[in-house]
mmCIF file with all atom_site columns, C-alpha atoms in Angstrom:
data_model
loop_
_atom_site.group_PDB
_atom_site.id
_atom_site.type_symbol
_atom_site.label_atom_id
_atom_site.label_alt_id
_atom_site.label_comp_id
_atom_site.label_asym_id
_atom_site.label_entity_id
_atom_site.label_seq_id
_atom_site.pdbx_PDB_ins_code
_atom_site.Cartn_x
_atom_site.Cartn_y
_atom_site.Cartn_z
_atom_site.occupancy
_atom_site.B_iso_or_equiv
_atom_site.pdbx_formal_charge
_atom_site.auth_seq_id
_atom_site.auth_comp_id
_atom_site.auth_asym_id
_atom_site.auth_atom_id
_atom_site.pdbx_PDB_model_num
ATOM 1   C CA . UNK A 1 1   ? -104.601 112.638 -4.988  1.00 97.00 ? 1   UNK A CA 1
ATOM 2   C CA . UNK A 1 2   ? -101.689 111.008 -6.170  1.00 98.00 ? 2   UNK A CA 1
ATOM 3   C CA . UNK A 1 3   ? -101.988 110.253 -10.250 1.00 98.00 ? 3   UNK A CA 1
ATOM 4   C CA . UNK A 1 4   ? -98.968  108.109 -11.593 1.00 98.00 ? 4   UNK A CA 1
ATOM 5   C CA . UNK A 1 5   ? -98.395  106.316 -14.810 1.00 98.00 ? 5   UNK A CA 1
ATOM 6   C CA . UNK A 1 6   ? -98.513  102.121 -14.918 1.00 98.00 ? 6   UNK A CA 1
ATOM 7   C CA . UNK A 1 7   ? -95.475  102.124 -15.763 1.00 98.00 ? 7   UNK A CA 1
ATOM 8   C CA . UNK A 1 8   ? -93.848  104.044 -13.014 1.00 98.00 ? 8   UNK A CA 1
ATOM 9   C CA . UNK A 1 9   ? -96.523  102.493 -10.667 1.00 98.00 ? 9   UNK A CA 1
ATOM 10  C CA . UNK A 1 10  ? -94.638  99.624  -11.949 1.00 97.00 ? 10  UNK A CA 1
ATOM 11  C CA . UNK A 1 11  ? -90.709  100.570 -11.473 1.00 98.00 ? 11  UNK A CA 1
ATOM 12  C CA . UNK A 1 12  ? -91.543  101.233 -7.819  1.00 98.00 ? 12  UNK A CA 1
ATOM 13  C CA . UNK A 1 13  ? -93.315  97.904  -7.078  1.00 96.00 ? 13  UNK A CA 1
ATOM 14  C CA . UNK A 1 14  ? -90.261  95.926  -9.250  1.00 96.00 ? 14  UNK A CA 1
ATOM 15  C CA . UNK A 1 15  ? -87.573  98.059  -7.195  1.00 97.00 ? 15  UNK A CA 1
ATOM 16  C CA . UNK A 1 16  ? -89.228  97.085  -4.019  1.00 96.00 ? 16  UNK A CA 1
ATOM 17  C CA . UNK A 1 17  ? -89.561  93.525  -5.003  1.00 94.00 ? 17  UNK A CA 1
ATOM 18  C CA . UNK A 1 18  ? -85.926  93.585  -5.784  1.00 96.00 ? 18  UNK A CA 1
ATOM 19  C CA . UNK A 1 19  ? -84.582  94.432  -2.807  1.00 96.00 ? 19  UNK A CA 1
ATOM 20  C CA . UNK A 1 20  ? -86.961  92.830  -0.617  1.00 93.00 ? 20  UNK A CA 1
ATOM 21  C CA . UNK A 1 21  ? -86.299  91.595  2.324   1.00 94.00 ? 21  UNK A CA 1
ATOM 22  C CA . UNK A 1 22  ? -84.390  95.101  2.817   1.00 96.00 ? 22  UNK A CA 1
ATOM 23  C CA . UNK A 1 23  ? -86.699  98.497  2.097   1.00 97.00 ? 23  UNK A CA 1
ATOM 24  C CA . UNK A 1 24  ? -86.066  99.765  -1.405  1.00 97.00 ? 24  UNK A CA 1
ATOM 25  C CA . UNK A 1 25  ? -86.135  104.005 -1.814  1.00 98.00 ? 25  UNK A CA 1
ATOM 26  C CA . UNK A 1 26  ? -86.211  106.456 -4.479  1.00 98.00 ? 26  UNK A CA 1
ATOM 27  C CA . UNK A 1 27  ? -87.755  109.323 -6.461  1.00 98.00 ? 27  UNK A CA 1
ATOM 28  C CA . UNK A 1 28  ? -89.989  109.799 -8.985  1.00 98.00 ? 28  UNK A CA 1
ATOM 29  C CA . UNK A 1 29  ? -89.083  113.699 -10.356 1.00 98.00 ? 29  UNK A CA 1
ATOM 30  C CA . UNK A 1 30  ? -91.056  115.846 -12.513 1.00 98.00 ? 30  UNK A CA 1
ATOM 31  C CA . UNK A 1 31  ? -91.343  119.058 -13.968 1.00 98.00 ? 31  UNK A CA 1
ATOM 32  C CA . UNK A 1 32  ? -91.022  122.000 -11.056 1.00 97.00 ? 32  UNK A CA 1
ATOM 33  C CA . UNK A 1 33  ? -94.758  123.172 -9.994  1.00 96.00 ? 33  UNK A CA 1
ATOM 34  C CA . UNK A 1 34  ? -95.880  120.449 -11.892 1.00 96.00 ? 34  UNK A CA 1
ATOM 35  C CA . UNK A 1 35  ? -97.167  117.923 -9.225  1.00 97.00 ? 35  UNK A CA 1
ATOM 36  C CA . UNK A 1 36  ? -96.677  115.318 -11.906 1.00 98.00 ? 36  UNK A CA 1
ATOM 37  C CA . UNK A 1 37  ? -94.183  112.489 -11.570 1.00 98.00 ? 37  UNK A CA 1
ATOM 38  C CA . UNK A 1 38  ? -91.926  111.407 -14.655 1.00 98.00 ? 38  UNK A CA 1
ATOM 39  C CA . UNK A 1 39  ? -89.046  110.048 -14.102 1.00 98.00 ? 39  UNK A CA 1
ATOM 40  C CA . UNK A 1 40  ? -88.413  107.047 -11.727 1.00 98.00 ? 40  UNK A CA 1
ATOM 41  C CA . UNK A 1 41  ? -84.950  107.681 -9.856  1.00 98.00 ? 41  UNK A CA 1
ATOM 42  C CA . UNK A 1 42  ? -84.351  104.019 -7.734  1.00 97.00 ? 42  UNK A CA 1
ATOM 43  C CA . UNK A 1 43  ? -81.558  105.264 -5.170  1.00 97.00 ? 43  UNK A CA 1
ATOM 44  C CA . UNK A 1 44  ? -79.474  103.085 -3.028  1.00 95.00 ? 44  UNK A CA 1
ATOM 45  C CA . UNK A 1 45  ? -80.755  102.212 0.876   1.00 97.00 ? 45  UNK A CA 1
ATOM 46  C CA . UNK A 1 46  ? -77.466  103.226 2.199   1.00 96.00 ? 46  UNK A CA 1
ATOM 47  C CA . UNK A 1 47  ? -78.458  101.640 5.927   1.00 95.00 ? 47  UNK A CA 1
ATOM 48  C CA . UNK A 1 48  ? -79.442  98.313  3.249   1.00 95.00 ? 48  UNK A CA 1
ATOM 49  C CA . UNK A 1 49  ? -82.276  97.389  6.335   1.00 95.00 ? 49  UNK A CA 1
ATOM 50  C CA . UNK A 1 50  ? -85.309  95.718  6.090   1.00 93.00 ? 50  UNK A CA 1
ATOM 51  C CA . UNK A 1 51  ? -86.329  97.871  8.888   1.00 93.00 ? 51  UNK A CA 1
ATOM 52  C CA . UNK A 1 52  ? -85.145  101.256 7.925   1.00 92.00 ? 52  UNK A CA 1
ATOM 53  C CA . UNK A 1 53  ? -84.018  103.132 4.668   1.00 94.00 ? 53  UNK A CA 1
ATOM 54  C CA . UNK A 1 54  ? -81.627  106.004 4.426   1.00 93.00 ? 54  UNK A CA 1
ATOM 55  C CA . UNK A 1 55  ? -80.384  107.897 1.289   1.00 94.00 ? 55  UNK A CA 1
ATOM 56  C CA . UNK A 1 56  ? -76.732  107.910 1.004   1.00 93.00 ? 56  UNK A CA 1
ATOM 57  C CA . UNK A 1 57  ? -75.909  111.757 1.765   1.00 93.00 ? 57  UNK A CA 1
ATOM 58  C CA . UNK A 1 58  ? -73.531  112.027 -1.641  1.00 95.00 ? 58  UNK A CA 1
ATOM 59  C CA . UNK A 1 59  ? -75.961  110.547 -3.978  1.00 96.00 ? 59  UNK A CA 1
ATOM 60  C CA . UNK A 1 60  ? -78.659  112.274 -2.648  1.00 94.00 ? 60  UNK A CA 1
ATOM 61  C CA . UNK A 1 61  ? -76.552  116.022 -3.110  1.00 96.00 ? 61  UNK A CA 1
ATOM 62  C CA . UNK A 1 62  ? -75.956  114.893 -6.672  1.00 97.00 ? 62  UNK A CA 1
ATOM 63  C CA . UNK A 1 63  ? -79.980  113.951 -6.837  1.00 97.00 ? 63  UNK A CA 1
ATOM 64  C CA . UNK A 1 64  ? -80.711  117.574 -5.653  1.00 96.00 ? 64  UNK A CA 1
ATOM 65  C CA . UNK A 1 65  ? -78.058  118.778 -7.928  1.00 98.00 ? 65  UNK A CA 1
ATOM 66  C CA . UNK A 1 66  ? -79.425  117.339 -10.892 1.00 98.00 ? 66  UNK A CA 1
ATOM 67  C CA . UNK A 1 67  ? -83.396  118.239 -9.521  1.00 98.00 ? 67  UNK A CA 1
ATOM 68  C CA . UNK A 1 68  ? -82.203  121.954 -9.946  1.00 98.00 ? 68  UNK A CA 1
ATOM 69  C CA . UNK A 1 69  ? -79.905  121.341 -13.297 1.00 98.00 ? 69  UNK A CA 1
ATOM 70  C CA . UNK A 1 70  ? -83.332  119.830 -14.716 1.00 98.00 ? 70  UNK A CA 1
ATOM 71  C CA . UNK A 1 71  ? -85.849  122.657 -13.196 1.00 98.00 ? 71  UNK A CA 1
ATOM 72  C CA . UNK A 1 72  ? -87.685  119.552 -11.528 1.00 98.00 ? 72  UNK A CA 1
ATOM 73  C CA . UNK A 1 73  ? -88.470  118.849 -8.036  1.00 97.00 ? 73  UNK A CA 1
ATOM 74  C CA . UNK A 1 74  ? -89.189  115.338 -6.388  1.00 98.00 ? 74  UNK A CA 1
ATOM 75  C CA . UNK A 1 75  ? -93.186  114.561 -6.751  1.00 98.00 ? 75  UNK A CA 1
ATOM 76  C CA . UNK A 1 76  ? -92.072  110.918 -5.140  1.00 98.00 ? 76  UNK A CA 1
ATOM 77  C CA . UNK A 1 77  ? -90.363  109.736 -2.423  1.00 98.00 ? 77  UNK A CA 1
ATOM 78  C CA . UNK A 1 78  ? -91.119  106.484 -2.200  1.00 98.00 ? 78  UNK A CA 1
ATOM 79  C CA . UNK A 1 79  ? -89.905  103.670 0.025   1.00 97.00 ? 79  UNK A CA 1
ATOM 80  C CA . UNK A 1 80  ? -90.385  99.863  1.042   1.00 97.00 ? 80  UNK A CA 1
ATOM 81  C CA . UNK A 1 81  ? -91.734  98.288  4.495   1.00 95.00 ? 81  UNK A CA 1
ATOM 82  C CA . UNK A 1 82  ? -90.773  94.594  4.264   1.00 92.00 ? 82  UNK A CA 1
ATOM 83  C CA . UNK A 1 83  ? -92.836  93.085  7.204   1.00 88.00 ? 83  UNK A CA 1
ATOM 84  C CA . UNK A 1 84  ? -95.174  96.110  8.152   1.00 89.00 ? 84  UNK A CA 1
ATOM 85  C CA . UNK A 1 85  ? -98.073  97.432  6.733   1.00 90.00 ? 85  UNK A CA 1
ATOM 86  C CA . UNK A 1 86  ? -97.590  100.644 4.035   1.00 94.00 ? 86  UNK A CA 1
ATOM 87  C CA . UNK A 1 87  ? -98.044  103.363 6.741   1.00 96.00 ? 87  UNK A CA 1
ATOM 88  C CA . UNK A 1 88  ? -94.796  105.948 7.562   1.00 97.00 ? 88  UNK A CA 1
ATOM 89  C CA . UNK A 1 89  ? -93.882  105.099 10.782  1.00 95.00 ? 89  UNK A CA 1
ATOM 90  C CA . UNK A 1 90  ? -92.430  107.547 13.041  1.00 95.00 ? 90  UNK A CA 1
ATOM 91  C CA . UNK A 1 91  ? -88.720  107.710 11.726  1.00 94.00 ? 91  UNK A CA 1
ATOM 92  C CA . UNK A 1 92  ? -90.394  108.374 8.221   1.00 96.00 ? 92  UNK A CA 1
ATOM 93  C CA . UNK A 1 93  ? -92.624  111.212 9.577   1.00 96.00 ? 93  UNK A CA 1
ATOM 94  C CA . UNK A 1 94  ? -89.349  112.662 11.284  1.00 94.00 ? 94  UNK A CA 1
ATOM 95  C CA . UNK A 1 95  ? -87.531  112.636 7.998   1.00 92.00 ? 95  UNK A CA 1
ATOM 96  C CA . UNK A 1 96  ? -90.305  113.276 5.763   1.00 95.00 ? 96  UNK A CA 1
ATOM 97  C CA . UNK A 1 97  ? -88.569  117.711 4.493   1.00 93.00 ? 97  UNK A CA 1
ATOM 98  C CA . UNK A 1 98  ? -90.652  117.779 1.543   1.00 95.00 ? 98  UNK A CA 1
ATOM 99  C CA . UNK A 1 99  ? -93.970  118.918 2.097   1.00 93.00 ? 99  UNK A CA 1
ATOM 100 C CA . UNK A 1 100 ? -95.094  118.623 -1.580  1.00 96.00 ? 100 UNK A CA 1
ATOM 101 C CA . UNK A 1 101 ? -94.012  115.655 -2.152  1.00 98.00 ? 101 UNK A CA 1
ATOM 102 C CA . UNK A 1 102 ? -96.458  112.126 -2.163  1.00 98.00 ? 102 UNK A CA 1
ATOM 103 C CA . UNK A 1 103 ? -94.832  109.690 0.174   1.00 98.00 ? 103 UNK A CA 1
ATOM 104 C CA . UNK A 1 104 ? -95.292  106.300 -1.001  1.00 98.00 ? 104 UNK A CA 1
ATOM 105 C CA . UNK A 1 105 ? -95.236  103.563 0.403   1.00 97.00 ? 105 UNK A CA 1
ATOM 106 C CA . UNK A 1 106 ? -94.954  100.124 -0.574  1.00 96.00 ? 106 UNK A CA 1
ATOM 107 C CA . UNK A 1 107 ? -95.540  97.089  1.373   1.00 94.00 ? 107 UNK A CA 1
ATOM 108 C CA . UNK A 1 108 ? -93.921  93.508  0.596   1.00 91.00 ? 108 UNK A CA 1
ATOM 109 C CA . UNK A 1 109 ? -94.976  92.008  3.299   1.00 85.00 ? 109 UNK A CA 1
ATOM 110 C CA . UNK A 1 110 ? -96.761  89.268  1.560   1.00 81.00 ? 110 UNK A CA 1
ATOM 111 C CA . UNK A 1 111 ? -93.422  87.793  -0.130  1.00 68.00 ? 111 UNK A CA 1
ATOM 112 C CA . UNK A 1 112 ? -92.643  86.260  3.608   1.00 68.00 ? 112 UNK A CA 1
ATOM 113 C CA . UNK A 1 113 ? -96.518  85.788  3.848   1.00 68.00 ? 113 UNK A CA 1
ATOM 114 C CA . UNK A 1 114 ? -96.717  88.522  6.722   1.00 64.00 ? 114 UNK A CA 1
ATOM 115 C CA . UNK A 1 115 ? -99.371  90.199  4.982   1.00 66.00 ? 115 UNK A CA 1
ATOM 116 C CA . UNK A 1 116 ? -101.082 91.593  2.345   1.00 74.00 ? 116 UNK A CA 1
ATOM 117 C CA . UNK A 1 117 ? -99.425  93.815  -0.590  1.00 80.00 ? 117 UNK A CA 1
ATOM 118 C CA . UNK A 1 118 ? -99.821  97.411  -0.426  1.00 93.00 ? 118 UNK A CA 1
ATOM 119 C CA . UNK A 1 119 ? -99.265  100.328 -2.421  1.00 96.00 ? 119 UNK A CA 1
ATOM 120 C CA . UNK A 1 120 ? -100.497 104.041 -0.310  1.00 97.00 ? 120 UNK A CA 1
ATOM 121 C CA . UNK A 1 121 ? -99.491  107.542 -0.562  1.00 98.00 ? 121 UNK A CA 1
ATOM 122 C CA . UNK A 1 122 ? -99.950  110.353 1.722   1.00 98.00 ? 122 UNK A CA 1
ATOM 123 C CA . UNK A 1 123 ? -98.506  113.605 2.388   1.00 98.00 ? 123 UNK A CA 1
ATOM 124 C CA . UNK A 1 124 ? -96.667  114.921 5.229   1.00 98.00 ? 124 UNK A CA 1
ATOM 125 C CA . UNK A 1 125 ? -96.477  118.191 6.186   1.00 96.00 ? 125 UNK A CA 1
ATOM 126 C CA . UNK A 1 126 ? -95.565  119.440 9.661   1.00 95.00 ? 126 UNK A CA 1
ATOM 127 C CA . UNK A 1 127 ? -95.428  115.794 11.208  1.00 95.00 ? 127 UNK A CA 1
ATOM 128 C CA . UNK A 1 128 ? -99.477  115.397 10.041  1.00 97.00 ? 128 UNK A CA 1
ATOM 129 C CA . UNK A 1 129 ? -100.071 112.628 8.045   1.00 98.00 ? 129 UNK A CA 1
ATOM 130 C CA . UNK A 1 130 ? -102.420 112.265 5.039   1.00 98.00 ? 130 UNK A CA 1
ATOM 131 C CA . UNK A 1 131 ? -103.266 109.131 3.387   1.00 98.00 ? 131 UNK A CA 1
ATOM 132 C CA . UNK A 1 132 ? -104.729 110.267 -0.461  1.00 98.00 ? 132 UNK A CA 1
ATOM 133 C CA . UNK A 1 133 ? -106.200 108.339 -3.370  1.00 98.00 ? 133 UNK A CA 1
ATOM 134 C CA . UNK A 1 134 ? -103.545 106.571 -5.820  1.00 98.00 ? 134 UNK A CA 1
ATOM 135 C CA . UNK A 1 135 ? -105.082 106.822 -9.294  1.00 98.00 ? 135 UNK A CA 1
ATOM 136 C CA . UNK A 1 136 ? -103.288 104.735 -11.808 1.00 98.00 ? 136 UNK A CA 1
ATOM 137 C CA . UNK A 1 137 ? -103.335 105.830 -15.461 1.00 98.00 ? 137 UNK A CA 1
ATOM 138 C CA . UNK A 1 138 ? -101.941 104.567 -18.733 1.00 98.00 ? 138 UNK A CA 1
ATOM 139 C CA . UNK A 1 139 ? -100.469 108.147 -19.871 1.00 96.00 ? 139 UNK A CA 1
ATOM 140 C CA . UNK A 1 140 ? -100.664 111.618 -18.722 1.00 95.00 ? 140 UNK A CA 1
#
């Protein structure tokens, strides 16, 4: 299960919103071993799709940089579909190298009225895919 704060629940949503129509990414880090996500990290979509997302390679070496510098690890990768439903779709599950990380997904499909708004997470280990419970609380 996947617990996260309102407010961060709430940085991801706004961040995905924002860049709708293209998909929005980022991290939420936290302590190391801690499985509990703190700080909201919005990173650029270097492809700047609405059908694909990709971390710029330099900002993401100073992400991992700083990760280590800060003894925390990413609990979050998170990511926008624009038109699609919140599901990783096989590109995702290809790049998905963090096994303890929650994958979220948000979907803003229903700003172009394509569907309904969506907010999963699952894990990904070895190309299986796990949709868990998102439990939203005020503070840790």
């Amino acid at each position: 299960m996947l617990t996260i704060t309102q407010a961060l629940y709430d940085q991801i949503v706004a961040h995905a919103r924002k860049d709708h129509p293209d998909e929005a990414c980022g991290v939420v880090a936290g302590p190391a071993g801690s499985d509990r996500p703190e700080r909201f990290i919005a990173m650029l979509n270097a492809a700047m799709s609405p059908t694909f997302y990709e971390f710029d390679s330099g900002d993401l070496l100073k992400l991992y940089r700083e990760l280590d510098d800060r003894d925390e690890e990413p609990v979050v990768i998170y990511h926008s579909h624009t038109a699609t439903e919140a599901y990783p779709s096989r590109t995702d599950i290809s790049y998905a190298n963090e096994p303890g990380a929650h994958y979220v997904l948000v979907s803003t499909a229903d700003a172009d009225g394509l569907g309904d708004f969506q907010f999963r997470s699952f894990r990904i280990v070895d190309g299986e895919v796990t949709e868990e419970e998102v439990r939203v609380v005020e503070t840790y």
